[in-house]
Short mmCIF file of C-alpha atoms and ligand atoms in Angstrom, two decimals:
data_model
loop_
_atom_site.label_atom_id
_atom_site.label_comp_id
_atom_site.label_asym_id
_atom_site.label_seq_id
_atom_site.Cartn_x
_atom_site.Cartn_y
_atom_site.Cartn_z
CA MET A 15 -94.62 -38.28 -54.71
CA SER A 16 -92.01 -40.19 -55.51
CA THR A 17 -90.60 -41.72 -52.18
CA ALA A 18 -93.40 -43.73 -49.42
CA ARG A 19 -92.23 -40.86 -47.33
CA THR A 20 -94.93 -38.00 -46.84
CA PRO A 21 -94.38 -34.55 -46.49
CA LEU A 22 -95.28 -34.78 -42.69
CA ASP A 23 -92.01 -37.20 -42.19
CA GLU A 24 -90.14 -34.61 -43.99
CA ALA A 25 -90.93 -32.14 -41.98
CA ARG A 26 -90.96 -33.89 -38.61
CA GLU A 27 -87.61 -35.03 -39.76
CA GLN A 28 -86.41 -31.28 -39.85
CA LEU A 29 -87.75 -30.44 -36.77
CA SER A 30 -85.98 -33.50 -35.41
CA ASP A 31 -82.55 -32.34 -36.32
CA ALA A 32 -83.40 -28.94 -35.22
CA ILE A 33 -84.31 -30.19 -31.99
CA LYS A 34 -81.18 -32.19 -32.06
CA ALA A 35 -79.19 -29.62 -32.69
CA LEU A 36 -80.51 -26.64 -29.98
CA GLY A 37 -80.26 -29.04 -27.56
CA TYR A 38 -84.17 -29.43 -26.50
CA ASP A 39 -85.59 -32.41 -25.08
CA ALA A 40 -88.14 -34.99 -26.40
CA GLY A 41 -90.82 -33.10 -24.62
CA MET A 42 -90.31 -29.84 -27.03
CA PHE A 43 -90.06 -32.07 -29.40
CA ASP A 44 -93.52 -33.97 -29.32
CA MET A 45 -94.70 -30.44 -28.45
CA LEU A 46 -93.68 -28.62 -31.67
CA ALA A 47 -94.25 -31.82 -33.89
CA THR A 48 -97.85 -31.90 -33.07
CA PRO A 49 -100.67 -29.49 -34.08
CA ARG A 50 -102.31 -27.99 -31.50
CA ARG A 51 -105.58 -28.21 -33.22
CA GLU A 52 -107.01 -30.40 -35.92
CA THR A 53 -110.61 -29.79 -37.63
CA THR A 54 -111.71 -32.72 -40.14
CA VAL A 55 -115.21 -31.57 -41.57
CA SER A 56 -117.65 -33.16 -44.18
CA ILE A 57 -119.07 -30.93 -47.23
CA PRO A 58 -122.43 -32.28 -47.97
CA LEU A 59 -123.03 -30.79 -51.62
CA ARG A 60 -126.38 -31.70 -53.49
CA ARG A 61 -125.34 -32.46 -57.28
CA ASP A 62 -127.48 -30.69 -59.83
CA ASP A 63 -129.08 -34.46 -60.31
CA GLY A 64 -130.46 -34.04 -56.72
CA THR A 65 -128.03 -36.92 -54.93
CA ILE A 66 -125.76 -36.13 -52.46
CA GLU A 67 -121.88 -35.90 -52.57
CA LEU A 68 -119.91 -35.63 -49.72
CA LEU A 69 -116.20 -33.81 -49.36
CA VAL A 70 -113.99 -33.80 -46.91
CA GLY A 71 -111.94 -30.95 -45.74
CA HIS A 72 -109.41 -30.08 -43.03
CA ARG A 73 -108.03 -27.14 -40.81
CA VAL A 74 -104.66 -27.69 -39.10
CA GLN A 75 -103.18 -25.07 -36.54
CA HIS A 76 -100.09 -26.40 -35.44
CA ASN A 77 -98.99 -23.61 -33.76
CA LEU A 78 -100.67 -20.66 -31.74
CA THR A 79 -97.86 -19.59 -29.37
CA ARG A 80 -96.65 -16.45 -31.00
CA GLY A 81 -100.07 -15.35 -32.54
CA PRO A 82 -103.14 -16.31 -34.47
CA ALA A 83 -102.86 -18.86 -36.72
CA LYS A 84 -102.16 -18.17 -40.45
CA GLY A 85 -101.76 -20.08 -43.46
CA GLY A 86 -103.44 -21.08 -46.88
CA LEU A 87 -106.31 -23.38 -48.21
CA ARG A 88 -105.29 -25.77 -50.70
CA PHE A 89 -108.30 -27.33 -53.23
CA SER A 90 -106.13 -30.47 -54.44
CA PRO A 91 -107.01 -34.03 -55.06
CA ASP A 92 -103.62 -35.05 -53.37
CA VAL A 93 -104.89 -33.12 -49.94
CA ASP A 94 -104.98 -35.70 -46.90
CA LEU A 95 -104.72 -34.69 -43.39
CA ASP A 96 -100.96 -35.57 -43.08
CA GLU A 97 -99.90 -33.43 -46.17
CA VAL A 98 -102.01 -30.45 -44.53
CA ARG A 99 -100.19 -31.10 -40.92
CA ALA A 100 -96.57 -31.21 -42.61
CA LEU A 101 -98.10 -27.51 -44.79
CA ALA A 102 -99.19 -26.22 -41.46
CA MET A 103 -95.83 -27.00 -39.57
CA TRP A 104 -93.83 -25.22 -42.07
CA MET A 105 -95.90 -22.41 -41.78
CA THR A 106 -95.16 -21.89 -38.28
CA TRP A 107 -91.25 -21.83 -39.12
CA LYS A 108 -92.18 -19.15 -41.98
CA CYS A 109 -93.67 -17.26 -40.01
CA ALA A 110 -91.34 -17.01 -37.23
CA LEU A 111 -88.59 -16.79 -39.52
CA VAL A 112 -89.44 -13.86 -40.92
CA ASP A 113 -90.88 -12.18 -37.49
CA VAL A 114 -94.85 -12.11 -38.40
CA PRO A 115 -96.83 -12.43 -35.02
CA TYR A 116 -98.83 -15.56 -35.90
CA GLY A 117 -98.62 -19.65 -35.75
CA GLY A 118 -98.74 -21.60 -38.29
CA ALA A 119 -102.29 -23.12 -40.19
CA LYS A 120 -103.24 -24.83 -43.33
CA GLY A 121 -106.44 -25.92 -44.91
CA GLY A 122 -107.51 -28.25 -47.44
CA VAL A 123 -110.24 -29.98 -49.14
CA ASN A 124 -109.88 -32.88 -51.48
CA ILE A 125 -111.22 -31.65 -55.12
CA ASP A 126 -109.87 -30.92 -58.20
CA PRO A 127 -110.83 -27.04 -59.09
CA PRO A 128 -110.31 -27.37 -62.72
CA GLN A 129 -112.76 -30.15 -62.81
CA LEU A 130 -115.50 -28.17 -61.19
CA LEU A 131 -117.47 -25.40 -62.39
CA PRO A 132 -117.55 -22.17 -60.54
CA ARG A 133 -120.88 -22.53 -58.85
CA ARG A 134 -119.80 -25.81 -57.16
CA LEU A 135 -116.36 -24.47 -56.41
CA GLU A 136 -118.53 -21.41 -54.69
CA ARG A 137 -120.49 -23.98 -53.03
CA VAL A 138 -117.45 -26.25 -51.56
CA THR A 139 -115.96 -23.13 -50.22
CA ARG A 140 -118.94 -21.78 -48.54
CA ARG A 141 -119.80 -24.89 -46.95
CA TYR A 142 -116.17 -25.41 -45.90
CA THR A 143 -116.23 -21.98 -44.32
CA SER A 144 -119.04 -22.42 -42.88
CA GLU A 145 -117.72 -25.91 -41.29
CA ILE A 146 -114.87 -24.36 -39.79
CA MET A 147 -116.32 -20.99 -38.71
CA PRO A 148 -115.75 -22.00 -35.05
CA ILE A 149 -112.22 -21.84 -35.42
CA ILE A 150 -111.01 -19.07 -37.69
CA GLY A 151 -111.43 -15.33 -37.53
CA PRO A 152 -109.09 -12.27 -37.17
CA GLU A 153 -107.80 -13.16 -33.80
CA ARG A 154 -107.84 -17.15 -34.23
CA ASP A 155 -106.59 -18.14 -37.71
CA ILE A 156 -106.61 -16.21 -41.27
CA PRO A 157 -106.57 -18.45 -43.99
CA ALA A 158 -105.43 -17.32 -47.42
CA PRO A 159 -104.70 -18.75 -50.84
CA ASP A 160 -102.78 -21.95 -51.60
CA ILE A 161 -103.01 -24.42 -54.74
CA GLY A 162 -106.21 -24.57 -56.25
CA THR A 163 -107.63 -21.40 -54.41
CA ASP A 164 -107.52 -17.55 -55.21
CA GLU A 165 -108.55 -14.34 -54.31
CA GLN A 166 -112.32 -15.31 -55.48
CA THR A 167 -112.28 -18.31 -53.02
CA MET A 168 -110.85 -15.61 -50.46
CA ALA A 169 -113.41 -13.36 -50.98
CA TRP A 170 -116.36 -15.79 -50.94
CA MET A 171 -114.91 -17.17 -47.32
CA MET A 172 -115.06 -13.18 -46.31
CA ASP A 173 -118.66 -13.13 -47.68
CA THR A 174 -119.59 -16.12 -45.74
CA PHE A 175 -118.03 -15.37 -42.68
CA SER A 176 -119.27 -11.76 -42.69
CA THR A 177 -122.69 -12.75 -43.56
CA ALA A 178 -122.78 -15.05 -40.40
CA GLN A 179 -121.44 -12.65 -37.95
CA GLY A 180 -123.75 -9.97 -39.34
CA HIS A 181 -121.29 -7.32 -40.28
CA THR A 182 -118.51 -7.21 -42.70
CA VAL A 183 -114.99 -8.59 -41.38
CA LEU A 184 -111.65 -7.97 -43.65
CA GLY A 185 -109.58 -9.28 -41.39
CA VAL A 186 -110.73 -13.12 -41.32
CA VAL A 187 -108.76 -14.30 -45.02
CA THR A 188 -106.30 -12.51 -46.70
CA GLY A 189 -105.33 -12.47 -50.38
CA LYS A 190 -108.64 -10.89 -51.30
CA PRO A 191 -109.50 -9.00 -54.06
CA VAL A 192 -108.26 -5.66 -53.97
CA SER A 193 -111.59 -4.21 -54.58
CA LEU A 194 -112.40 -6.42 -51.09
CA GLY A 195 -109.55 -4.72 -48.68
CA GLY A 196 -107.18 -6.93 -50.46
CA SER A 197 -103.37 -5.49 -50.49
CA LEU A 198 -101.58 -4.00 -53.41
CA GLY A 199 -98.96 -6.22 -54.02
CA ARG A 200 -100.16 -9.25 -52.59
CA ALA A 201 -100.94 -11.34 -55.59
CA SER A 202 -97.28 -10.91 -56.72
CA ALA A 203 -95.55 -11.02 -53.48
CA THR A 204 -94.52 -14.68 -52.58
CA SER A 205 -93.16 -14.44 -56.29
CA ARG A 206 -91.23 -11.04 -55.79
CA GLY A 207 -90.17 -12.28 -52.56
CA VAL A 208 -88.36 -15.61 -54.60
CA ALA A 209 -86.86 -13.16 -56.90
CA ILE A 210 -85.58 -10.81 -54.09
CA VAL A 211 -83.71 -13.92 -52.20
CA ALA A 212 -82.77 -15.52 -55.67
CA ASP A 213 -80.36 -12.19 -56.34
CA ALA A 214 -78.90 -11.72 -52.95
CA ALA A 215 -78.09 -15.65 -53.22
CA LEU A 216 -76.48 -14.82 -56.37
CA GLU A 217 -74.63 -11.72 -55.14
CA ARG A 218 -73.35 -13.62 -52.30
CA LEU A 219 -71.79 -15.66 -54.78
CA GLY A 220 -70.39 -13.08 -56.58
CA ILE A 221 -72.57 -14.06 -59.79
CA GLU A 222 -73.96 -10.99 -61.78
CA PRO A 223 -77.75 -11.77 -62.60
CA ASP A 224 -76.88 -11.13 -66.16
CA GLN A 225 -74.45 -14.10 -65.83
CA ALA A 226 -77.22 -16.22 -64.39
CA THR A 227 -79.54 -18.92 -65.78
CA ALA A 228 -82.69 -20.25 -64.28
CA VAL A 229 -85.01 -22.74 -64.74
CA VAL A 230 -88.60 -22.33 -63.36
CA GLN A 231 -90.66 -25.76 -62.11
CA GLY A 232 -94.53 -24.54 -61.86
CA PHE A 233 -95.84 -21.34 -63.65
CA GLY A 234 -98.56 -20.58 -61.05
CA LYS A 235 -99.05 -18.10 -58.80
CA VAL A 236 -95.45 -18.75 -57.74
CA GLY A 237 -93.26 -19.79 -60.49
CA ARG A 238 -95.04 -17.27 -63.33
CA GLY A 239 -94.23 -13.75 -61.04
CA ALA A 240 -90.83 -15.23 -60.21
CA ALA A 241 -89.55 -16.09 -63.94
CA ARG A 242 -91.32 -12.57 -64.79
CA PHE A 243 -89.13 -10.72 -61.98
CA LEU A 244 -86.22 -12.85 -62.62
CA ALA A 245 -85.94 -12.03 -66.49
CA GLU A 246 -86.67 -8.68 -65.80
CA SER A 247 -83.38 -8.74 -63.36
CA GLY A 248 -81.44 -9.73 -66.58
CA VAL A 249 -81.54 -13.40 -65.58
CA LYS A 250 -82.19 -15.87 -68.61
CA VAL A 251 -84.90 -18.09 -67.86
CA ILE A 252 -83.90 -21.10 -69.94
CA ALA A 253 -87.03 -23.46 -68.89
CA VAL A 254 -90.19 -23.60 -67.47
CA SER A 255 -92.93 -25.92 -66.86
CA ASP A 256 -96.45 -26.77 -65.62
CA GLN A 257 -98.72 -29.98 -65.06
CA TYR A 258 -98.31 -30.57 -68.71
CA GLY A 259 -94.98 -30.38 -69.37
CA ALA A 260 -92.08 -28.29 -69.80
CA ILE A 261 -90.44 -26.34 -72.46
CA HIS A 262 -86.72 -25.40 -73.09
CA SER A 263 -84.55 -22.75 -74.75
CA PRO A 264 -80.74 -22.43 -73.88
CA ASP A 265 -80.82 -18.80 -75.52
CA GLY A 266 -83.82 -17.52 -72.89
CA LEU A 267 -87.17 -17.31 -73.31
CA ASP A 268 -88.89 -14.40 -73.98
CA VAL A 269 -91.16 -14.67 -70.70
CA PRO A 270 -93.82 -12.30 -71.03
CA ALA A 271 -94.60 -14.45 -74.84
CA VAL A 272 -94.60 -17.22 -72.38
CA GLU A 273 -97.36 -15.66 -70.29
CA ALA A 274 -99.35 -14.54 -73.03
CA HIS A 275 -99.33 -18.13 -74.46
CA VAL A 276 -100.44 -19.30 -71.18
CA ASP A 277 -103.43 -17.18 -71.02
CA GLU A 278 -104.07 -18.37 -74.30
CA CYS A 279 -103.89 -21.80 -74.04
CA GLY A 280 -103.82 -22.64 -70.46
CA THR A 281 -100.36 -24.20 -70.54
CA VAL A 282 -96.74 -23.36 -71.30
CA VAL A 283 -97.02 -26.44 -73.71
CA GLY A 284 -96.54 -25.75 -77.17
CA PHE A 285 -95.14 -22.25 -76.99
CA ALA A 286 -93.46 -21.68 -80.60
CA GLY A 287 -89.92 -20.43 -80.15
CA ALA A 288 -88.68 -23.53 -77.02
CA ASP A 289 -88.42 -27.11 -77.10
CA ALA A 290 -90.64 -29.64 -75.59
CA LEU A 291 -89.61 -31.18 -72.54
CA ASP A 292 -89.86 -33.79 -69.90
CA ASN A 293 -90.78 -32.18 -67.06
CA ASP A 294 -88.24 -34.61 -65.05
CA VAL A 295 -85.25 -33.75 -67.65
CA MET A 296 -85.91 -30.21 -66.56
CA ILE A 297 -85.12 -30.29 -63.35
CA GLN A 298 -81.42 -32.07 -63.99
CA LEU A 299 -81.00 -29.33 -66.75
CA GLU A 300 -77.69 -27.19 -65.98
CA CYS A 301 -78.34 -23.67 -64.58
CA THR A 302 -77.34 -21.32 -61.93
CA LEU A 303 -81.16 -21.22 -60.16
CA LEU A 304 -83.48 -24.24 -59.90
CA ILE A 305 -87.01 -22.71 -58.81
CA PRO A 306 -89.29 -25.46 -57.93
CA ALA A 307 -92.36 -23.37 -57.39
CA ALA A 308 -95.23 -26.09 -57.77
CA VAL A 309 -95.79 -29.52 -54.85
CA GLU A 310 -93.97 -30.94 -52.39
CA GLY A 311 -91.10 -33.97 -52.83
CA VAL A 312 -90.43 -33.12 -56.36
CA ILE A 313 -86.55 -33.26 -55.30
CA HIS A 314 -85.72 -36.63 -54.08
CA GLU A 315 -83.51 -39.28 -53.54
CA GLY A 316 -83.95 -40.53 -57.05
CA ASN A 317 -82.99 -37.52 -58.77
CA ALA A 318 -81.23 -35.40 -56.27
CA ASP A 319 -77.68 -36.27 -57.67
CA GLY A 320 -78.53 -35.44 -61.42
CA VAL A 321 -79.49 -31.87 -60.40
CA ARG A 322 -76.70 -29.57 -61.87
CA ALA A 323 -78.04 -26.10 -60.54
CA THR A 324 -75.78 -23.92 -58.18
CA ILE A 325 -78.91 -22.76 -56.38
CA ILE A 326 -82.23 -23.85 -55.73
CA VAL A 327 -84.66 -21.30 -54.46
CA GLU A 328 -87.48 -23.02 -52.58
CA GLY A 329 -90.75 -21.42 -54.31
CA ALA A 330 -92.94 -24.02 -53.56
CA ASN A 331 -93.51 -25.76 -49.98
CA GLY A 332 -91.54 -29.02 -49.12
CA PRO A 333 -90.33 -29.18 -52.76
CA THR A 334 -86.71 -31.16 -51.43
CA THR A 335 -86.77 -33.96 -49.36
CA ALA A 336 -84.56 -34.80 -46.40
CA ALA A 337 -82.60 -37.39 -48.28
CA ALA A 338 -82.33 -34.98 -51.42
CA ASP A 339 -81.15 -32.30 -48.61
CA ARG A 340 -78.32 -34.57 -47.68
CA ILE A 341 -77.12 -35.45 -51.44
CA LEU A 342 -77.46 -31.90 -52.53
CA GLU A 343 -75.77 -30.40 -49.40
CA HIS A 344 -72.47 -32.75 -50.57
CA LYS A 345 -72.47 -31.83 -53.94
CA GLY A 346 -72.51 -27.88 -52.66
CA VAL A 347 -75.90 -26.83 -54.02
CA THR A 348 -76.90 -23.54 -51.93
CA ILE A 349 -80.60 -24.54 -50.85
CA VAL A 350 -82.71 -20.91 -50.25
CA PRO A 351 -85.13 -22.61 -48.35
CA ASP A 352 -88.96 -22.81 -48.63
CA ILE A 353 -89.81 -21.18 -45.18
CA LEU A 354 -87.66 -18.40 -46.07
CA ALA A 355 -87.78 -17.93 -50.04
CA ASN A 356 -91.28 -18.01 -50.39
CA ALA A 357 -92.38 -16.59 -47.16
CA GLY A 358 -93.29 -13.32 -49.50
CA GLY A 359 -96.78 -14.38 -49.84
CA VAL A 360 -97.34 -14.19 -45.71
CA ILE A 361 -95.27 -11.26 -45.35
CA VAL A 362 -97.98 -9.51 -47.56
CA SER A 363 -100.81 -11.51 -45.89
CA TYR A 364 -99.39 -9.71 -42.63
CA PHE A 365 -99.51 -6.31 -44.47
CA GLU A 366 -103.13 -6.90 -45.19
CA TRP A 367 -104.08 -8.02 -42.11
CA VAL A 368 -102.35 -5.04 -40.42
CA GLN A 369 -104.52 -2.62 -42.87
CA ALA A 370 -107.77 -4.29 -42.76
CA ASN A 371 -107.61 -4.08 -39.07
CA GLN A 372 -106.48 -0.81 -39.16
CA ALA A 373 -108.34 0.34 -42.01
CA TYR A 374 -106.11 2.28 -43.46
CA TRP A 375 -104.61 1.22 -47.16
CA TRP A 376 -100.79 1.58 -47.94
CA SER A 377 -99.66 2.22 -51.52
CA GLU A 378 -97.84 -0.45 -53.49
CA SER A 379 -94.69 1.11 -53.56
CA GLU A 380 -94.90 1.19 -49.71
CA VAL A 381 -96.02 -2.65 -49.58
CA GLU A 382 -92.96 -3.65 -51.98
CA GLU A 383 -90.56 -1.90 -49.89
CA ARG A 384 -91.59 -3.01 -46.10
CA LEU A 385 -91.48 -6.81 -48.22
CA GLU A 386 -88.18 -6.32 -49.32
CA GLN A 387 -86.80 -5.13 -45.94
CA ARG A 388 -88.36 -7.95 -44.09
CA MET A 389 -86.81 -10.40 -46.89
CA ARG A 390 -83.37 -9.24 -46.59
CA ALA A 391 -83.54 -9.14 -42.79
CA ALA A 392 -84.55 -12.88 -42.93
CA TRP A 393 -81.93 -13.97 -45.17
CA ARG A 394 -78.84 -11.38 -43.42
CA ASP A 395 -80.46 -13.51 -40.07
CA VAL A 396 -79.95 -16.69 -41.35
CA ILE A 397 -77.06 -16.15 -43.12
CA LYS A 398 -75.78 -14.98 -39.65
CA TYR A 399 -76.98 -17.80 -38.10
CA SER A 400 -75.49 -20.60 -40.83
CA GLN A 401 -72.01 -18.93 -40.69
CA ALA A 402 -71.80 -18.93 -36.60
CA ARG A 403 -72.92 -22.47 -36.57
CA THR A 404 -71.21 -23.84 -39.84
CA MET A 405 -74.77 -24.90 -40.88
CA SER A 406 -76.62 -25.27 -44.35
CA LEU A 407 -79.35 -22.56 -44.88
CA ARG A 408 -82.21 -25.07 -44.08
CA SER A 409 -80.75 -25.85 -40.68
CA ALA A 410 -80.06 -22.33 -40.02
CA ALA A 411 -83.81 -21.51 -41.37
CA THR A 412 -85.32 -24.16 -39.28
CA CYS A 413 -83.43 -23.95 -36.05
CA LEU A 414 -83.42 -20.16 -36.18
CA ALA A 415 -87.74 -20.53 -36.05
CA VAL A 416 -87.94 -23.17 -34.34
CA GLU A 417 -85.96 -21.33 -30.90
CA ARG A 418 -88.33 -18.47 -31.63
CA VAL A 419 -90.87 -20.59 -31.06
CA ALA A 420 -89.55 -22.55 -28.53
CA GLU A 421 -88.47 -19.23 -26.62
CA ALA A 422 -91.99 -18.39 -27.23
CA HIS A 423 -93.54 -21.54 -25.22
CA VAL A 424 -91.21 -21.32 -22.47
CA VAL A 425 -91.97 -17.46 -22.03
CA ARG A 426 -95.42 -17.67 -21.81
CA GLY A 427 -95.13 -20.81 -19.38
CA LEU A 428 -97.26 -23.88 -19.71
CA TYR A 429 -100.77 -24.13 -18.67
CA PRO A 430 -102.15 -25.28 -15.49
N1 LIG B 18 -99.74 -20.58 -49.30
C1 LIG B 18 -99.27 -19.27 -48.91
C2 LIG B 18 -98.23 -20.18 -48.38
O1 LIG B 18 -98.10 -21.19 -48.33
C3 LIG B 18 -99.57 -17.87 -48.00
C4 LIG B 18 -100.02 -18.28 -46.54
C5 LIG B 18 -100.54 -16.85 -46.05
O2 LIG B 18 -100.22 -16.05 -46.85
O3 LIG B 18 -100.98 -16.94 -45.00
O4 LIG B 18 -97.06 -19.51 -48.04
#
């Protein structure tokens, strides 16, 4: 983070703007700014030398009004309760915007997975799952992968939960391995969704994919696939990065070759046929599409003015601060906001949960077709809303989502 403001400050500012634009009162702001439930747990672990180490984990259920809570589990040394609260709030808006019947949640454990042996990672996952057991379940709260977690993590969570229940409960998490009730197409869903809205945004501005260039920040679960799908559609991917550094080739990177290099070396750095570049410099490269696909707050007041992209497609959650948003809007940059751009993951998580609950599995092409339909429908909804009210895509997406959640609150009424 390059500013003192936290992701929660950014999320609350976006909500506050939406509440004003929608004409709701302070009570509605308070209700939607505050998580319904927060659980903080201790995760005691015995080290190999017999001593005890205590980790801290969180699960925040921001909203439960439109259905069970839904959202990822993050393992990262940057995790803190405020970050989890912000990410949970964004999940609420994301689920409402793409109209899946969930509220938003997020979980986090403050650890650095690459530093841990798989055995320890499994113990952390299982103990965390057991600690949050009373609040999760297919009808309560359904975790999924996020930064630092993957389908193996979900398999351990599902196994821990199921063992305690005495029977297999496939619907308790999504993003599971396909061999264990995962959905075909889930692993690539977020990336595919990013590429779908990037394509829609190019089309709206009258730019052919083969005339476009892309810069992708982050080469993990989201950025890697997004770079591949964009390259397949004819976009020239001129730079990609990960936490170790960036690589740049003005003539376009051979994305499958970069992927092979990453599989071998664990980083994009050192890829032959590209120049090394500083991560900060990369964000300011001239390009058609800038895709931040890593962490929060990477486009901020300090570098937004230097951004020379036509369109930003937010693969990450919260990559642009509110101050940067204002600068970029003034510069005329189109921002496809995170709650729309990276919603492909939770859309296919929803498909996975539906399939698990029905014990009936769809083909990969069915999943991909339905994902594209939902992404394009949400895109059209946001465009229509922004045109009708002369709003940025971010404001339109947030207002539309907040309106849907607020309406659900109003029609349910307040108990007692
Ligand atoms: N962690 C992903 C996100 O931020 C996926 C959440 C889910 O599938 O529940 O959208």
